[in-house]
Amino acid sequence: MAHPSTYQPRSGAEKWLDERLPVARLMHDQFMTFPTPRNLNYWWTFGGILTFILVAQIVTGVVLAMHYIPAEDRAFDSIEHIMRDVNWGWLLRYSHAVGASMFFLAAYIHTFRGLYYGSYKAPREVLWILGVLILLLMIATAFMGYSLPWGQMSFWAVTVITNLFSSLDAIVPGLGTTLVQWIWGGFAVGGPTLNRLYSLHYLFPFIIAGVVVLHIWALHVPGNNNPAGIEVKSPKETVPFHPYYSIKDGFALLMFLLLFGVFLFFAPNLLGHADNYIPANPLQTPPHIVPEWYFLPFYAILRAVPDKLLGVIALVSSIVVLFFVPWLDTSKVRSTSYRPVYRWFFWAFVVTCIALGYLGSQAPEGWYLFFGRVFTIYYFAFFLVVMPVVGKFERPRRLPGSITEAVLGHAEQPRSRKREAVA
Amino acid sequence: MTRHVFLNLLGTFLLGFAAPDHAVGQDGHAPEIARQSWSFAPPFGTFDNAQLQRGYQVYRDVCGQCHSMRLLSYRNLGEPGGPEFSAKAVEALAAKSQITDGPDDKGQMFQRPGRPSDRFRSPYANEQAARSANKGALPPDLSVMAKARAGGPDYIYALLTGYRDAPPDMNLAPGMYYNEAFPGHQIAMPPLLQDGAVAYTDGTEKTLDNYARDVSAFLMWAAEPKLEERHKVGMRVMIFLLVFAVIMYLAKRTVWAPLHKHRDTQSS
Ligand code: HEM
């Protein structure tokens, strides 16, 4: 949010730097005094949590890379070497592996928060689009990272997912096959594939970090949305980011780390798949090829469609559709709390995503397949039918006149203004 | 065991699904694996050194005839958080195996007694030799076996105690054995563990049940040698985070109090 700079260089050196590269001024204005709506709830703490995990993933990843060997016949053993012989190697490796799960948990909560409170609506469309872009990059990064231990699940997940490109053969014969072999660097998934996946897995987090900077920039132009979904009307409705939100985000981060710790220290393999402790074997297909939990809803959508090419299109669309949400939703009201009809559809959508996650872990047969299809249809209908249509017909509840009213239950009285100035 | 139930519930609650079924047999149903109670169960569990030492004995005397453990070295047997054999005992255990070393100055490979720094000696020179000695079946490496099967040590215990007579309506392939825990129920590994098969010297009863339990615990340690350290560090980190979180919560309340007080006076 545009606000006058309050930065005061405190020493000659700071003044000198400020005239040449005002980086301290930028930090001060954007992260210390940045005016933030005073009514943000704990769902707004996940952005900070995500930033923390991104940094943690990069730090643990860089150190792991010092010990990891991206070769077909050595990758698996080098991971075990890290777990057994490298000082604190088990902590590094489990932090990074469990961290990926926690990253997705936080990103999904963060995204659902955006959906619920209509944070994608004008003027925050670009902010939202950058968020979806981050999600796509995260998916690619996690997929490539999962291949690196070169266990059975790594190998077969790479095989299944890269083979999806061969569905393009249905459009231009030979195109898909050529593309897949180009990706593999050979005629099958093998050493060259592992090497390039490793290279890109190292690269992508830095691209994510770059997009996160843009994401926060795009956040700081319009400023935060808030649970009431109405614009900030006066500076009194905001508080400086520090200390109010730095401390609230800090507390939330600690609570999140406690959850992280439960998995990391007491069940580090619970979220993974046992088969990935079997070294990759191209001659033996595991009975069930299952992706990590955070991909299961998308996997269910892929398998709900009987045709391979259409399945791949559905898979890609299930994420790409998010880019269009700012224009699909026709309601003027941001926060779902004030939308009596839409909220039912919203919660049905949340249930749908969880159900698709469960169905993705089961073999696509019988009732599982049937419900996979039902929920896939609702998944898309939510975006393509519910969002445009409900917004047109729904009569939203009365919005509070201001954030102050939303917080206090009534408009502010003159008497209290003085108090707040003191606070 | 309650811990597993708890974690599964936690998973279900947090992630919306239970850990998916992994070990699915040819008949499409995963055999039910009973939970055992282990000394190393989280959050406080530690390995029972004596049990791991017995487990190593079972591995060495029985399983080691067919299964390699290529990721382990003899020195690991003396490290903290494991069987914790004395340095002398580790040297003696290593020296019992003949290791192929070389080439020497004349370009010849030679045999010498093992040293603590050597990897466990593998029973077969290569996969083909292992298969040909086991009617075509490959005895898998056991280094991380306890993490490579759903159920982990519970599964290994169930497998070793799961040999039964085949039901009359089932046609076992020649050289195969019926096992309740194995997916598909036909396994190429013979039932080698019998009461009295391994000579325990610490007074522990020489029963199949004890052998299976001890070797399963040993394999869990082999797969997760830093488990004790992980639990110990984990407890400390959790306590630190908890205390830090309480302080942070109080600080947060203090910082926000003026704003909230303002709300209270307003609404009163
Ligand atoms: C690496 C991953 C990400 C990081 C580090 C990140 C970081 C942040 C931060 C620090 C904020 C401000 C605090 C907050 O509102 O929680 C924010 C806001 C936001 N993010 Fe993200 N984000 C990430 C991924 C995503 C994704 C995947 C989406 C959606 C597809 C998304 C959508 C949004 C939106 C709409 C806001 C504005 C929320 C509001 O003010 O109401 N972000 N993000």
CSV table of C-alpha atoms in Angstrom, one decimal, chain B:
chain,number,residue,atom,x,y,z
B,1,MET,CA,-0.6,-50.2,18.7
B,2,THR,CA,-2.1,-46.9,19.9
B,3,ARG,CA,0.7,-44.8,18.5
B,4,HIS,CA,0.1,-46.0,15.0
B,5,VAL,CA,-3.6,-45.5,15.4
B,6,PHE,CA,-2.9,-42.0,16.7
B,7,LEU,CA,-0.6,-41.2,13.8
B,8,ASN,CA,-3.0,-42.6,11.3
B,9,LEU,CA,-5.8,-40.6,12.8
B,10,LEU,CA,-3.6,-37.5,12.8
B,11,GLY,CA,-2.9,-38.1,9.1
B,12,THR,CA,-6.5,-38.6,8.4
B,13,PHE,CA,-7.5,-35.5,10.2
B,14,LEU,CA,-4.8,-33.3,8.8
B,15,LEU,CA,-4.5,-34.5,5.3
B,16,GLY,CA,-7.9,-36.0,4.8
B,17,PHE,CA,-6.9,-39.5,4.2
B,18,ALA,CA,-5.3,-42.4,6.0
B,19,ALA,CA,-1.9,-43.7,4.9
B,20,PRO,CA,-2.8,-45.6,1.7
B,21,ASP,CA,-2.6,-49.3,1.7
B,22,HIS,CA,0.8,-50.5,0.3
B,23,ALA,CA,1.3,-54.2,0.5
B,24,VAL,CA,-1.4,-55.4,-1.7
B,25,GLY,CA,-1.3,-59.1,-2.6
B,26,GLN,CA,-2.2,-60.7,-5.9
B,27,ASP,CA,-5.7,-61.3,-4.6
B,28,GLY,CA,-6.0,-57.6,-4.2
B,29,HIS,CA,-6.1,-57.6,-0.4
B,30,ALA,CA,-3.3,-56.7,1.9
B,31,PRO,CA,-2.8,-59.3,4.6
B,32,GLU,CA,-3.6,-57.8,8.0
B,33,ILE,CA,-0.3,-57.1,9.9
B,34,ALA,CA,-0.7,-57.2,13.7
B,35,ARG,CA,1.0,-54.3,15.6
B,36,GLN,CA,3.7,-55.4,18.0
B,37,SER,CA,4.9,-53.3,20.9
B,38,TRP,CA,8.5,-52.3,20.4
B,39,SER,CA,11.0,-50.6,22.8
B,40,PHE,CA,11.8,-48.1,20.1
B,41,ALA,CA,8.3,-46.8,19.5
B,42,PRO,CA,8.1,-43.0,19.4
B,43,PRO,CA,8.2,-40.5,21.0
B,44,PHE,CA,10.5,-41.7,23.8
B,45,GLY,CA,11.6,-45.2,22.5
B,46,THR,CA,15.1,-46.4,22.5
B,47,PHE,CA,16.6,-49.6,21.3
B,48,ASP,CA,17.2,-52.5,23.7
B,49,ASN,CA,21.0,-53.2,23.2
B,50,ALA,CA,20.7,-56.8,24.4
B,51,GLN,CA,17.9,-57.4,22.0
B,52,LEU,CA,19.9,-55.9,19.1
B,53,GLN,CA,22.9,-58.1,20.0
B,54,ARG,CA,20.7,-61.2,19.9
B,55,GLY,CA,19.1,-59.9,16.6
B,56,TYR,CA,22.5,-59.6,15.1
B,57,GLN,CA,23.3,-63.2,16.2
B,58,VAL,CA,20.1,-64.4,14.4
B,59,TYR,CA,21.0,-62.4,11.3
B,60,ARG,CA,24.5,-63.7,11.3
B,61,ASP,CA,23.7,-67.3,12.0
B,62,VAL,CA,20.6,-67.6,9.8
B,63,CYS,CA,19.5,-64.8,7.6
B,64,GLY,CA,23.1,-63.9,6.6
B,65,GLN,CA,23.4,-67.2,4.7
B,66,CYS,CA,21.2,-65.7,2.0
B,67,HIS,CA,20.6,-62.0,2.6
B,68,SER,CA,23.3,-59.3,2.3
B,69,MET,CA,23.3,-56.1,4.3
B,70,ARG,CA,25.5,-54.1,2.1
B,71,LEU,CA,24.9,-50.6,3.7
B,72,LEU,CA,26.2,-51.7,7.1
B,73,SER,CA,29.8,-51.9,8.4
B,74,TYR,CA,31.0,-53.9,11.4
B,75,ARG,CA,32.0,-50.7,13.1
B,76,ASN,CA,28.3,-49.7,13.2
B,77,LEU,CA,27.7,-52.6,15.6
B,78,GLY,CA,29.7,-50.6,18.2
B,79,GLU,CA,28.2,-47.2,17.6
B,80,PRO,CA,26.0,-45.5,20.2
B,81,GLY,CA,22.3,-46.1,19.8
B,82,GLY,CA,22.8,-49.6,18.3
B,83,PRO,CA,23.7,-53.0,19.6
B,84,GLU,CA,26.7,-51.3,21.3
B,85,PHE,CA,29.1,-54.2,21.2
B,86,SER,CA,32.4,-53.3,22.8
B,87,ALA,CA,35.3,-52.3,20.5
B,88,LYS,CA,37.0,-55.6,21.2
B,89,ALA,CA,33.8,-57.6,20.4
B,90,VAL,CA,33.4,-55.6,17.1
B,91,GLU,CA,36.9,-56.5,16.1
B,92,ALA,CA,36.3,-60.1,16.9
B,93,LEU,CA,33.0,-60.2,15.0
B,94,ALA,CA,34.6,-58.6,12.0
B,95,ALA,CA,37.5,-60.9,12.0
B,96,LYS,CA,35.2,-64.0,11.8
B,97,SER,CA,34.5,-63.1,8.2
B,98,GLN,CA,36.9,-63.5,5.3
B,99,ILE,CA,36.9,-60.4,3.1
B,100,THR,CA,38.2,-60.2,-0.4
B,101,ASP,CA,40.7,-57.4,-0.8
B,102,GLY,CA,43.2,-56.3,-3.3
B,103,PRO,CA,44.7,-56.2,-5.8
B,104,ASP,CA,48.0,-56.6,-4.1
B,105,ASP,CA,51.5,-55.6,-5.5
B,106,LYS,CA,51.3,-58.5,-7.9
B,107,GLY,CA,47.8,-57.7,-9.1
B,108,GLN,CA,46.2,-60.6,-7.2
B,109,MET,CA,43.0,-60.4,-5.1
B,110,PHE,CA,43.5,-62.0,-1.7
B,111,GLN,CA,41.4,-63.0,1.3
B,112,ARG,CA,42.0,-61.5,4.8
B,113,PRO,CA,40.1,-61.4,8.1
B,114,GLY,CA,37.5,-58.6,8.3
B,115,ARG,CA,38.2,-55.3,10.0
B,116,PRO,CA,35.6,-53.0,11.7
B,117,SER,CA,35.7,-50.6,8.8
B,118,ASP,CA,34.6,-53.3,6.3
B,119,ARG,CA,31.1,-53.6,5.1
B,120,PHE,CA,29.2,-56.7,6.2
B,121,ARG,CA,30.3,-59.6,4.0
B,122,SER,CA,27.7,-60.5,1.4
B,123,PRO,CA,26.8,-64.2,1.2
B,124,TYR,CA,26.8,-64.3,-2.7
B,125,ALA,CA,29.2,-62.7,-5.1
B,126,ASN,CA,26.4,-61.3,-7.3
B,127,GLU,CA,22.7,-61.4,-8.0
B,128,GLN,CA,23.0,-64.4,-10.4
B,129,ALA,CA,24.8,-66.5,-7.8
B,130,ALA,CA,22.1,-65.5,-5.2
B,131,ARG,CA,19.3,-66.5,-7.6
B,132,SER,CA,20.9,-69.8,-8.7
B,133,ALA,CA,21.3,-70.8,-5.0
B,134,ASN,CA,17.7,-70.0,-4.2
B,135,LYS,CA,15.7,-71.6,-7.0
B,136,GLY,CA,15.6,-68.4,-9.1
B,137,ALA,CA,14.3,-66.2,-6.2
B,138,LEU,CA,16.4,-63.3,-5.1
B,139,PRO,CA,16.8,-62.8,-1.3
B,140,PRO,CA,16.7,-59.0,-1.1
B,141,ASP,CA,19.3,-56.9,0.7
B,142,LEU,CA,18.1,-56.3,4.3
B,143,SER,CA,19.9,-53.0,5.1
B,144,VAL,CA,16.7,-50.9,4.8
B,145,MET,CA,14.1,-53.7,4.7
B,146,ALA,CA,12.4,-52.4,7.9
B,147,LYS,CA,11.5,-49.2,6.0
B,148,ALA,CA,10.9,-50.8,2.6
B,149,ARG,CA,7.7,-52.6,3.6
B,150,ALA,CA,4.5,-51.2,4.9
B,151,GLY,CA,4.4,-52.1,8.6
B,152,GLY,CA,8.2,-52.2,8.9
B,153,PRO,CA,9.3,-54.4,11.8
B,154,ASP,CA,5.7,-55.5,12.4
B,155,TYR,CA,5.7,-56.9,8.9
B,156,ILE,CA,9.0,-58.7,9.3
B,157,TYR,CA,7.9,-60.2,12.5
B,158,ALA,CA,4.6,-61.3,10.9
B,159,LEU,CA,6.5,-62.8,8.0
B,160,LEU,CA,8.9,-64.8,10.0
B,161,THR,CA,6.1,-66.2,12.2
B,162,GLY,CA,3.6,-66.4,9.4
B,163,TYR,CA,4.4,-69.9,7.9
B,164,ARG,CA,1.4,-72.2,7.9
B,165,ASP,CA,0.2,-75.2,6.0
B,166,ALA,CA,-1.3,-74.1,2.8
B,167,PRO,CA,-5.1,-74.2,2.6
B,168,PRO,CA,-6.2,-77.4,0.7
B,169,ASP,CA,-7.7,-75.4,-2.1
B,170,MET,CA,-4.4,-73.6,-2.9
B,171,ASN,CA,-1.9,-75.0,-5.3
B,172,LEU,CA,1.6,-74.0,-4.1
B,173,ALA,CA,4.2,-73.8,-6.9
B,174,PRO,CA,7.1,-76.2,-6.4
B,175,GLY,CA,9.7,-74.9,-3.9
B,176,MET,CA,7.3,-72.3,-2.5
B,177,TYR,CA,6.0,-72.0,1.0
B,178,TYR,CA,2.7,-70.7,2.4
B,179,ASN,CA,3.0,-67.6,4.5
B,180,GLU,CA,0.1,-65.6,5.9
B,181,ALA,CA,1.9,-62.2,5.9
B,182,PHE,CA,3.4,-62.3,2.5
B,183,PRO,CA,1.4,-60.6,-0.2
B,184,GLY,CA,0.0,-63.4,-2.4
B,185,HIS,CA,0.9,-65.9,0.4
B,186,GLN,CA,3.5,-67.8,-1.7
B,187,ILE,CA,7.1,-67.1,-0.7
B,188,ALA,CA,10.3,-68.6,-1.9
B,189,MET,CA,12.0,-68.2,1.5
B,190,PRO,CA,12.0,-71.4,3.5
B,191,PRO,CA,10.9,-71.3,7.1
B,192,LEU,CA,14.3,-71.5,8.7
B,193,LEU,CA,13.6,-70.1,12.2
B,194,GLN,CA,12.5,-72.9,14.5
B,195,ASP,CA,12.5,-73.1,18.3
B,196,GLY,CA,16.1,-73.7,19.3
B,197,ALA,CA,17.7,-72.8,15.9
B,198,VAL,CA,20.0,-70.1,17.4
B,199,ALA,CA,22.0,-70.6,20.5
B,200,TYR,CA,21.3,-67.6,22.7
B,201,THR,CA,23.7,-67.2,25.5
B,202,ASP,CA,22.0,-64.6,27.7
B,203,GLY,CA,19.3,-66.8,29.0
B,204,THR,CA,16.6,-65.5,26.7
B,205,GLU,CA,14.3,-68.4,25.7
B,206,LYS,CA,15.2,-69.9,22.4
B,207,THR,CA,11.8,-69.6,20.7
B,208,LEU,CA,10.8,-68.7,17.2
B,209,ASP,CA,8.8,-65.8,18.7
B,210,ASN,CA,11.9,-64.4,20.4
B,211,TYR,CA,14.1,-64.9,17.3
B,212,ALA,CA,11.6,-63.1,15.1
B,213,ARG,CA,11.2,-60.3,17.5
B,214,ASP,CA,14.9,-59.8,18.0
B,215,VAL,CA,15.9,-59.9,14.4
B,216,SER,CA,13.0,-57.5,13.5
B,217,ALA,CA,14.3,-55.0,16.0
B,218,PHE,CA,17.8,-55.5,14.7
B,219,LEU,CA,16.7,-54.8,11.2
B,220,MET,CA,14.8,-51.7,12.4
B,221,TRP,CA,18.1,-50.4,13.9
B,222,ALA,CA,19.9,-51.3,10.7
B,223,ALA,CA,17.4,-49.3,8.6
B,224,GLU,CA,17.2,-46.4,11.1
B,225,PRO,CA,20.5,-46.3,13.0
B,226,LYS,CA,19.9,-42.7,14.2
B,227,LEU,CA,16.5,-43.4,15.6
B,228,GLU,CA,17.5,-42.9,19.2
B,229,GLU,CA,19.3,-39.7,18.5
B,230,ARG,CA,16.2,-38.5,16.5
B,231,HIS,CA,13.8,-39.2,19.4
B,232,LYS,CA,16.2,-37.5,21.9
B,233,VAL,CA,16.8,-34.4,19.8
B,234,GLY,CA,13.1,-34.4,18.9
B,235,MET,CA,12.0,-34.2,22.5
B,236,ARG,CA,14.3,-31.3,23.2
B,237,VAL,CA,13.3,-29.4,20.1
B,238,MET,CA,9.6,-29.9,20.9
B,239,ILE,CA,10.1,-28.6,24.4
B,240,PHE,CA,12.0,-25.7,23.2
B,241,LEU,CA,9.4,-24.8,20.6
B,242,LEU,CA,6.6,-25.2,23.1
B,243,VAL,CA,8.2,-22.9,25.6
B,244,PHE,CA,9.1,-20.4,22.9
B,245,ALA,CA,5.5,-20.6,21.6
B,246,VAL,CA,4.1,-19.8,25.0
B,247,ILE,CA,6.4,-16.8,25.4
B,248,MET,CA,5.5,-15.7,21.9
B,249,TYR,CA,1.8,-16.0,22.6
B,250,LEU,CA,2.2,-13.9,25.8
B,251,ALA,CA,4.2,-11.3,23.9
B,252,LYS,CA,1.6,-11.2,21.1
B,253,ARG,CA,-1.1,-10.7,23.7
B,254,THR,CA,0.8,-7.9,25.3
B,255,VAL,CA,1.5,-6.1,22.0
B,256,TRP,CA,-2.1,-6.4,20.9
B,257,ALA,CA,-3.6,-5.6,24.3
B,258,PRO,CA,-4.0,-1.8,23.7
B,259,LEU,CA,-6.0,-2.6,20.5
B,260,HIS,CA,-8.1,-5.2,22.3
B,261,LYS,CA,-8.7,-3.1,25.4
B,262,HIS,CA,-10.0,-0.4,23.1
B,263,ARG,CA,-12.4,-2.9,21.7
B,264,ASP,CA,-13.6,-3.9,25.2
B,265,THR,CA,-14.2,-0.4,26.4
B,266,GLN,CA,-16.1,0.2,23.1
B,267,SER,CA,-18.4,-2.7,23.4
B,268,SER,CA,-19.1,-2.3,27.1
